[in-house]
Amino acid sequence: QVQLVESGGGLVQTGGSLRLSCAASGRTFVNYAVSWFRQAPGKEREFVAGIRWSLGWTYYADSVKGRFTISRDSAKNTLYMQMSSLKPEDTAVYYCATKPSTGRLDDYNEMTSWGKGTLVTVSS
């Protein structure tokens, strides 16, 4: 299994920014899809953004397009998500997840490895 560790969550005011990190150990992300999901209290886990690592193709949920940007650092085997113009509805636990790079990368049921999550709270 790939071991994933998220970091960078915290408390921020509406309109503020945070950068989340997802660091992997055990193996590299090469030939994997890596995605961010989030889950707010009482809600289903939802896709936020993802990347097909080797190709660099990125995908975003409509709710975060233009505000969130993901990028990869292959040397550090780390995926970043820069979050800007944060809104109260962005409040959630954010999870990094990965799977072999075939099929969908926006379905949490298809992900094979998960981090423990990092909490993002946006004050209203």
mmCIF file with all atom_site columns, C-alpha atoms in Angstrom:
data_model
loop_
_atom_site.group_PDB
_atom_site.id
_atom_site.type_symbol
_atom_site.label_atom_id
_atom_site.label_alt_id
_atom_site.label_comp_id
_atom_site.label_asym_id
_atom_site.label_entity_id
_atom_site.label_seq_id
_atom_site.pdbx_PDB_ins_code
_atom_site.Cartn_x
_atom_site.Cartn_y
_atom_site.Cartn_z
_atom_site.occupancy
_atom_site.B_iso_or_equiv
_atom_site.pdbx_formal_charge
_atom_site.auth_seq_id
_atom_site.auth_comp_id
_atom_site.auth_asym_id
_atom_site.auth_atom_id
_atom_site.pdbx_PDB_model_num
ATOM 1   C CA . GLN A 1 1   ? 0.000   0.000  0.000   1.00 0.00 ? 1   GLN A CA 1
ATOM 2   C CA . VAL A 1 2   ? 0.908   3.629  -0.493  1.00 0.00 ? 2   VAL A CA 1
ATOM 3   C CA . GLN A 1 3   ? 1.075   5.525  2.797   1.00 0.00 ? 3   GLN A CA 1
ATOM 4   C CA . LEU A 1 4   ? -0.370  9.045  2.576   1.00 0.00 ? 4   LEU A CA 1
ATOM 5   C CA . VAL A 1 5   ? -0.022  11.910 5.042   1.00 0.00 ? 5   VAL A CA 1
ATOM 6   C CA . GLU A 1 6   ? -1.946  15.174 4.638   1.00 0.00 ? 6   GLU A CA 1
ATOM 7   C CA . SER A 1 7   ? -0.973  18.461 6.238   1.00 0.00 ? 7   SER A CA 1
ATOM 8   C CA . GLY A 1 8   ? -1.712  22.174 6.011   1.00 0.00 ? 8   GLY A CA 1
ATOM 9   C CA . GLY A 1 9   ? -5.238  22.397 7.356   1.00 0.00 ? 9   GLY A CA 1
ATOM 10  C CA . GLY A 1 10  ? -6.302  25.037 9.830   1.00 0.00 ? 10  GLY A CA 1
ATOM 11  C CA . LEU A 1 11  ? -8.635  27.913 10.573  1.00 0.00 ? 11  LEU A CA 1
ATOM 12  C CA . VAL A 1 12  ? -8.968  30.714 8.046   1.00 0.00 ? 12  VAL A CA 1
ATOM 13  C CA . GLN A 1 13  ? -11.351 33.595 7.465   1.00 0.00 ? 13  GLN A CA 1
ATOM 14  C CA . THR A 1 14  ? -13.666 33.812 4.487   1.00 0.00 ? 14  THR A CA 1
ATOM 15  C CA . GLY A 1 15  ? -11.630 34.896 1.473   1.00 0.00 ? 15  GLY A CA 1
ATOM 16  C CA . GLY A 1 16  ? -8.387  33.558 2.880   1.00 0.00 ? 16  GLY A CA 1
ATOM 17  C CA . SER A 1 17  ? -6.002  30.932 1.565   1.00 0.00 ? 17  SER A CA 1
ATOM 18  C CA . LEU A 1 18  ? -4.423  27.662 2.638   1.00 0.00 ? 18  LEU A CA 1
ATOM 19  C CA . ARG A 1 19  ? -2.102  25.167 1.000   1.00 0.00 ? 19  ARG A CA 1
ATOM 20  C CA . LEU A 1 20  ? -2.598  21.479 1.654   1.00 0.00 ? 20  LEU A CA 1
ATOM 21  C CA . SER A 1 21  ? 0.087   18.865 1.129   1.00 0.00 ? 21  SER A CA 1
ATOM 22  C CA . CYS A 1 22  ? -0.142  15.134 0.531   1.00 0.00 ? 22  CYS A CA 1
ATOM 23  C CA . ALA A 1 23  ? 3.124   13.258 0.983   1.00 0.00 ? 23  ALA A CA 1
ATOM 24  C CA . ALA A 1 24  ? 3.489   9.634  -0.044  1.00 0.00 ? 24  ALA A CA 1
ATOM 25  C CA . SER A 1 25  ? 5.772   6.887  1.145   1.00 0.00 ? 25  SER A CA 1
ATOM 26  C CA . GLY A 1 26  ? 6.098   3.254  0.206   1.00 0.00 ? 26  GLY A CA 1
ATOM 27  C CA . ARG A 1 27  ? 6.168   3.982  -3.517  1.00 0.00 ? 27  ARG A CA 1
ATOM 28  C CA . THR A 1 28  ? 6.024   6.922  -5.887  1.00 0.00 ? 28  THR A CA 1
ATOM 29  C CA . PHE A 1 29  ? 2.895   8.313  -7.494  1.00 0.00 ? 29  PHE A CA 1
ATOM 30  C CA . VAL A 1 30  ? 4.128   7.375  -10.964 1.00 0.00 ? 30  VAL A CA 1
ATOM 31  C CA . ASN A 1 31  ? 1.382   5.546  -12.874 1.00 0.00 ? 31  ASN A CA 1
ATOM 32  C CA . TYR A 1 32  ? -1.174  6.552  -10.245 1.00 0.00 ? 32  TYR A CA 1
ATOM 33  C CA . ALA A 1 33  ? -4.065  8.943  -10.074 1.00 0.00 ? 33  ALA A CA 1
ATOM 34  C CA . VAL A 1 34  ? -4.042  11.112 -6.958  1.00 0.00 ? 34  VAL A CA 1
ATOM 35  C CA . SER A 1 35  ? -7.090  13.017 -5.764  1.00 0.00 ? 35  SER A CA 1
ATOM 36  C CA . TRP A 1 36  ? -8.378  15.247 -3.001  1.00 0.00 ? 36  TRP A CA 1
ATOM 37  C CA . PHE A 1 37  ? -11.760 14.537 -1.453  1.00 0.00 ? 37  PHE A CA 1
ATOM 38  C CA . ARG A 1 38  ? -13.538 16.343 1.343   1.00 0.00 ? 38  ARG A CA 1
ATOM 39  C CA . GLN A 1 39  ? -16.244 15.499 3.815   1.00 0.00 ? 39  GLN A CA 1
ATOM 40  C CA . ALA A 1 40  ? -18.226 17.968 5.877   1.00 0.00 ? 40  ALA A CA 1
ATOM 41  C CA . PRO A 1 41  ? -20.154 16.888 8.988   1.00 0.00 ? 41  PRO A CA 1
ATOM 42  C CA . GLY A 1 42  ? -23.358 15.129 8.001   1.00 0.00 ? 42  GLY A CA 1
ATOM 43  C CA . LYS A 1 43  ? -22.501 15.110 4.302   1.00 0.00 ? 43  LYS A CA 1
ATOM 44  C CA . GLU A 1 44  ? -21.187 12.564 1.830   1.00 0.00 ? 44  GLU A CA 1
ATOM 45  C CA . ARG A 1 45  ? -17.559 12.536 0.822   1.00 0.00 ? 45  ARG A CA 1
ATOM 46  C CA . GLU A 1 46  ? -17.108 14.490 -2.405  1.00 0.00 ? 46  GLU A CA 1
ATOM 47  C CA . PHE A 1 47  ? -14.427 14.868 -5.036  1.00 0.00 ? 47  PHE A CA 1
ATOM 48  C CA . VAL A 1 48  ? -12.463 18.120 -5.023  1.00 0.00 ? 48  VAL A CA 1
ATOM 49  C CA . ALA A 1 49  ? -9.554  17.780 -7.457  1.00 0.00 ? 49  ALA A CA 1
ATOM 50  C CA . GLY A 1 50  ? -7.302  15.139 -8.951  1.00 0.00 ? 50  GLY A CA 1
ATOM 51  C CA . ILE A 1 51  ? -4.321  14.500 -11.178 1.00 0.00 ? 51  ILE A CA 1
ATOM 52  C CA . ARG A 1 52  ? -3.043  11.728 -13.382 1.00 0.00 ? 52  ARG A CA 1
ATOM 53  C CA . TRP A 1 53  ? 0.508   11.926 -12.092 1.00 0.00 ? 53  TRP A CA 1
ATOM 54  C CA . SER A 1 54  ? 2.611   10.948 -15.072 1.00 0.00 ? 54  SER A CA 1
ATOM 55  C CA . LEU A 1 55  ? 0.557   12.918 -17.591 1.00 0.00 ? 55  LEU A CA 1
ATOM 56  C CA . GLY A 1 56  ? -0.025  15.949 -15.386 1.00 0.00 ? 56  GLY A CA 1
ATOM 57  C CA . TRP A 1 57  ? -3.689  16.094 -16.344 1.00 0.00 ? 57  TRP A CA 1
ATOM 58  C CA . THR A 1 58  ? -5.732  17.838 -13.665 1.00 0.00 ? 58  THR A CA 1
ATOM 59  C CA . TYR A 1 59  ? -9.435  17.799 -12.887 1.00 0.00 ? 59  TYR A CA 1
ATOM 60  C CA . TYR A 1 60  ? -11.544 19.968 -10.593 1.00 0.00 ? 60  TYR A CA 1
ATOM 61  C CA . ALA A 1 61  ? -15.012 19.906 -9.155  1.00 0.00 ? 61  ALA A CA 1
ATOM 62  C CA . ASP A 1 62  ? -17.152 22.754 -10.455 1.00 0.00 ? 62  ASP A CA 1
ATOM 63  C CA . SER A 1 63  ? -17.442 24.168 -6.951  1.00 0.00 ? 63  SER A CA 1
ATOM 64  C CA . VAL A 1 64  ? -13.699 24.874 -6.716  1.00 0.00 ? 64  VAL A CA 1
ATOM 65  C CA . LYS A 1 65  ? -12.701 25.727 -10.293 1.00 0.00 ? 65  LYS A CA 1
ATOM 66  C CA . GLY A 1 66  ? -10.809 28.995 -10.416 1.00 0.00 ? 66  GLY A CA 1
ATOM 67  C CA . ARG A 1 67  ? -10.180 28.942 -6.660  1.00 0.00 ? 67  ARG A CA 1
ATOM 68  C CA . PHE A 1 68  ? -8.202  25.738 -6.027  1.00 0.00 ? 68  PHE A CA 1
ATOM 69  C CA . THR A 1 69  ? -5.077  24.636 -7.876  1.00 0.00 ? 69  THR A CA 1
ATOM 70  C CA . ILE A 1 70  ? -3.288  21.315 -7.548  1.00 0.00 ? 70  ILE A CA 1
ATOM 71  C CA . SER A 1 71  ? 0.337   20.726 -8.449  1.00 0.00 ? 71  SER A CA 1
ATOM 72  C CA . ARG A 1 72  ? 2.864   17.949 -8.064  1.00 0.00 ? 72  ARG A CA 1
ATOM 73  C CA . ASP A 1 73  ? 6.481   17.794 -6.961  1.00 0.00 ? 73  ASP A CA 1
ATOM 74  C CA . SER A 1 74  ? 7.810   14.499 -8.236  1.00 0.00 ? 74  SER A CA 1
ATOM 75  C CA . ALA A 1 75  ? 11.180  14.895 -6.488  1.00 0.00 ? 75  ALA A CA 1
ATOM 76  C CA . LYS A 1 76  ? 9.390   15.136 -3.130  1.00 0.00 ? 76  LYS A CA 1
ATOM 77  C CA . ASN A 1 77  ? 6.641   12.681 -4.094  1.00 0.00 ? 77  ASN A CA 1
ATOM 78  C CA . THR A 1 78  ? 4.146   15.258 -2.869  1.00 0.00 ? 78  THR A CA 1
ATOM 79  C CA . LEU A 1 79  ? 0.859   16.638 -4.154  1.00 0.00 ? 79  LEU A CA 1
ATOM 80  C CA . TYR A 1 80  ? -0.175  20.176 -3.217  1.00 0.00 ? 80  TYR A CA 1
ATOM 81  C CA . MET A 1 81  ? -3.517  21.929 -3.311  1.00 0.00 ? 81  MET A CA 1
ATOM 82  C CA . GLN A 1 82  ? -3.502  25.707 -3.103  1.00 0.00 ? 82  GLN A CA 1
ATOM 83  C CA . MET A 1 83  ? -6.893  26.934 -1.915  1.00 0.00 ? 83  MET A CA 1
ATOM 84  C CA . SER A 1 84  ? -7.842  30.577 -2.365  1.00 0.00 ? 84  SER A CA 1
ATOM 85  C CA . SER A 1 85  ? -10.997 32.646 -1.914  1.00 0.00 ? 85  SER A CA 1
ATOM 86  C CA . LEU A 1 86  ? -12.158 30.183 0.690   1.00 0.00 ? 86  LEU A CA 1
ATOM 87  C CA . LYS A 1 87  ? -15.819 30.081 1.633   1.00 0.00 ? 87  LYS A CA 1
ATOM 88  C CA . PRO A 1 88  ? -17.594 28.702 4.713   1.00 0.00 ? 88  PRO A CA 1
ATOM 89  C CA . GLU A 1 89  ? -18.950 25.875 2.554   1.00 0.00 ? 89  GLU A CA 1
ATOM 90  C CA . ASP A 1 90  ? -15.359 24.728 1.991   1.00 0.00 ? 90  ASP A CA 1
ATOM 91  C CA . THR A 1 91  ? -15.197 23.708 5.651   1.00 0.00 ? 91  THR A CA 1
ATOM 92  C CA . ALA A 1 92  ? -14.504 19.980 5.766   1.00 0.00 ? 92  ALA A CA 1
ATOM 93  C CA . VAL A 1 93  ? -11.964 17.301 6.463   1.00 0.00 ? 93  VAL A CA 1
ATOM 94  C CA . TYR A 1 94  ? -9.817  17.020 3.360   1.00 0.00 ? 94  TYR A CA 1
ATOM 95  C CA . TYR A 1 95  ? -8.447  13.626 2.378   1.00 0.00 ? 95  TYR A CA 1
ATOM 96  C CA . CYS A 1 96  ? -5.768  12.617 -0.080  1.00 0.00 ? 96  CYS A CA 1
ATOM 97  C CA . ALA A 1 97  ? -6.377  9.362  -1.923  1.00 0.00 ? 97  ALA A CA 1
ATOM 98  C CA . THR A 1 98  ? -4.775  7.420  -4.745  1.00 0.00 ? 98  THR A CA 1
ATOM 99  C CA . LYS A 1 99  ? -5.333  4.515  -7.115  1.00 0.00 ? 99  LYS A CA 1
ATOM 100 C CA . PRO A 1 100 ? -3.654  2.996  -10.166 1.00 0.00 ? 100 PRO A CA 1
ATOM 101 C CA . SER A 1 101 ? -4.136  5.432  -13.025 1.00 0.00 ? 101 SER A CA 1
ATOM 102 C CA . THR A 1 102 ? -6.970  3.717  -14.843 1.00 0.00 ? 102 THR A CA 1
ATOM 103 C CA . GLY A 1 103 ? -10.635 4.579  -14.832 1.00 0.00 ? 103 GLY A CA 1
ATOM 104 C CA . ARG A 1 104 ? -12.254 7.367  -12.847 1.00 0.00 ? 104 ARG A CA 1
ATOM 105 C CA . LEU A 1 105 ? -10.379 9.503  -10.327 1.00 0.00 ? 105 LEU A CA 1
ATOM 106 C CA . ASP A 1 106 ? -13.446 11.273 -8.920  1.00 0.00 ? 106 ASP A CA 1
ATOM 107 C CA . ASP A 1 107 ? -15.155 8.263  -7.321  1.00 0.00 ? 107 ASP A CA 1
ATOM 108 C CA . TYR A 1 108 ? -14.123 7.619  -3.736  1.00 0.00 ? 108 TYR A CA 1
ATOM 109 C CA . ASN A 1 109 ? -15.168 3.985  -4.027  1.00 0.00 ? 109 ASN A CA 1
ATOM 110 C CA . GLU A 1 110 ? -12.391 3.398  -6.560  1.00 0.00 ? 110 GLU A CA 1
ATOM 111 C CA . MET A 1 111 ? -9.551  4.803  -4.469  1.00 0.00 ? 111 MET A CA 1
ATOM 112 C CA . THR A 1 112 ? -7.276  2.179  -2.932  1.00 0.00 ? 112 THR A CA 1
ATOM 113 C CA . SER A 1 113 ? -5.223  4.197  -0.416  1.00 0.00 ? 113 SER A CA 1
ATOM 114 C CA . TRP A 1 114 ? -6.302  7.026  1.887   1.00 0.00 ? 114 TRP A CA 1
ATOM 115 C CA . GLY A 1 115 ? -4.690  9.460  4.254   1.00 0.00 ? 115 GLY A CA 1
ATOM 116 C CA . LYS A 1 116 ? -6.182  10.255 7.643   1.00 0.00 ? 116 LYS A CA 1
ATOM 117 C CA . GLY A 1 117 ? -7.318  13.740 6.615   1.00 0.00 ? 117 GLY A CA 1
ATOM 118 C CA . THR A 1 118 ? -6.655  17.331 7.611   1.00 0.00 ? 118 THR A CA 1
ATOM 119 C CA . LEU A 1 119 ? -9.333  19.721 8.851   1.00 0.00 ? 119 LEU A CA 1
ATOM 120 C CA . VAL A 1 120 ? -10.029 22.999 7.089   1.00 0.00 ? 120 VAL A CA 1
ATOM 121 C CA . THR A 1 121 ? -12.338 25.436 8.866   1.00 0.00 ? 121 THR A CA 1
ATOM 122 C CA . VAL A 1 122 ? -13.448 28.641 7.158   1.00 0.00 ? 122 VAL A CA 1
ATOM 123 C CA . SER A 1 123 ? -15.075 31.134 9.481   1.00 0.00 ? 123 SER A CA 1
ATOM 124 C CA . SER A 1 124 ? -18.198 32.987 8.375   1.00 0.00 ? 124 SER A CA 1
#
